[in-house]
Coordinates of C-alpha atoms in Angstrom, one line a residue:
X1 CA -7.2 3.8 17.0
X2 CA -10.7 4.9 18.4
X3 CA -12.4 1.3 20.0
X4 CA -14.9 3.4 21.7
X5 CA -16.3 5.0 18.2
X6 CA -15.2 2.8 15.8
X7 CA -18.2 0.4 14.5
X8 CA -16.8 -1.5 11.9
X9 CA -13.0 -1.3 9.5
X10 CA -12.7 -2.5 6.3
X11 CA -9.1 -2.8 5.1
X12 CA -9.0 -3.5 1.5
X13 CA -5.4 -4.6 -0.1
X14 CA -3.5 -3.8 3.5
X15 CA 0.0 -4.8 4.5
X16 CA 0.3 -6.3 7.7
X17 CA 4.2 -6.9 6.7
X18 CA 6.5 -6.8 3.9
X19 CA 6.7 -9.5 1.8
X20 CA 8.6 -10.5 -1.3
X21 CA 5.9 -10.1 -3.5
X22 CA 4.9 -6.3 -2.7
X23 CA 8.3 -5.2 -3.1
X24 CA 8.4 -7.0 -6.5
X25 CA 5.6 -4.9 -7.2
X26 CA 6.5 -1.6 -6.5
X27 CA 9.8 -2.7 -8.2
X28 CA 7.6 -3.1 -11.4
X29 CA 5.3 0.0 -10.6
X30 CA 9.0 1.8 -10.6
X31 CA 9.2 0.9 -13.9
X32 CA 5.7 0.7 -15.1
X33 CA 6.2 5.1 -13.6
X34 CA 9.5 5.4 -15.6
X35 CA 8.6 3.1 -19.0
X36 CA 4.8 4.1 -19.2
X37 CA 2.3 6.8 -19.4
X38 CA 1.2 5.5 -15.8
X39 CA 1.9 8.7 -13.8
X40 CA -0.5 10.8 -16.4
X41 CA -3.0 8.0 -15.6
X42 CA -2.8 8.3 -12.3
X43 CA -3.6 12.0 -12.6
X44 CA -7.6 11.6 -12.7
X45 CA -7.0 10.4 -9.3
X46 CA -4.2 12.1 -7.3
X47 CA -4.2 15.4 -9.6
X48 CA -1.0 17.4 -9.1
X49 CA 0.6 15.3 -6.2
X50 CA 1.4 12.1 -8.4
X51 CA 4.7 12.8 -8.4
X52 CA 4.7 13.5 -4.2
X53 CA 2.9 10.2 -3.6
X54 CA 4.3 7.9 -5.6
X55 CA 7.9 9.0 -4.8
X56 CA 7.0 8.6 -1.3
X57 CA 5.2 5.2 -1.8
X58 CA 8.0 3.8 -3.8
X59 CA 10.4 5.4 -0.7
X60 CA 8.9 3.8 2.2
X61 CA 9.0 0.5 0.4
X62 CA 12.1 0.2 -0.8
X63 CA 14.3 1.3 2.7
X64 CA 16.5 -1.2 3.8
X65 CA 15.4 -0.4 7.5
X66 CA 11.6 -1.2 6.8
X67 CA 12.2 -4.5 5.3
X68 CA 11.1 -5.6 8.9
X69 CA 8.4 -3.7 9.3
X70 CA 5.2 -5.3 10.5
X71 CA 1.6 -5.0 12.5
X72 CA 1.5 -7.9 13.4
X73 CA 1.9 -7.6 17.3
X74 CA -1.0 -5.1 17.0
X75 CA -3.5 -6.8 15.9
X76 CA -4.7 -8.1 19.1
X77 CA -5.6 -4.1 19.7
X78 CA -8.4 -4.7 17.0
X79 CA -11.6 -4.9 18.3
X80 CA -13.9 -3.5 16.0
X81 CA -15.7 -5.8 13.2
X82 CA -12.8 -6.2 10.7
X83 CA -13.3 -6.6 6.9
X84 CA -9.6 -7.1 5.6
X85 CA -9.1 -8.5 2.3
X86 CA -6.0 -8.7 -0.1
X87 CA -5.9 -9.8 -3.3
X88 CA -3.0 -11.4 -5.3
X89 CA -3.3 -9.1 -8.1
X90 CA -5.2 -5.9 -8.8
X91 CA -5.9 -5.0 -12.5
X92 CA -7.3 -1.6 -11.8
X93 CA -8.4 0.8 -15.1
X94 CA -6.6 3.6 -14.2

């Protein structure tokens, strides 16, 4: 976005495209949010728009029309230092 003042980007756990196994994750997240205490955990971190962001996050994801969504004919346009790393899993203590 800013090549002239950008030094360096790290990009940790980014999407570059959907895949199969992100939306099978927010499918579980979905029910992790309905089944668990996992919205009140994610409290000491979002506060008082949990409810806002995950509704969005789960939104975005699960539209049919963005099931083609992907970066990856911009990523030439990178030409800062670039950091990006994704894992498989994440077991965060929320």
């Amino acid at each position: 976005m800013y090549p002239n003042s950008t030094k360096a980007i790290v990009c940790e756990a980014g999407n570059i495209f959907v895949e199969d196994i992100t939306l099978e994750g927010i499918a579980s997240a979905q029910k992790m949010c309905k089944e668990t205490d996992l919205k009140e955990r994610l409290v000491k971190h979002d506060g008082e728009r949990v409810e806002m962001l995950v509704q969005a996050w789960f939104g975005i994801w699960t539209l049919k029309n963005f099931r083609d969504w992907s970066m990856k004919e911009e990523l030439h346009k990178i030409v800062s230092p670039l950091l990006f790393y994704k894992v498989e899993m994440m077991n965060m203590d929320l």
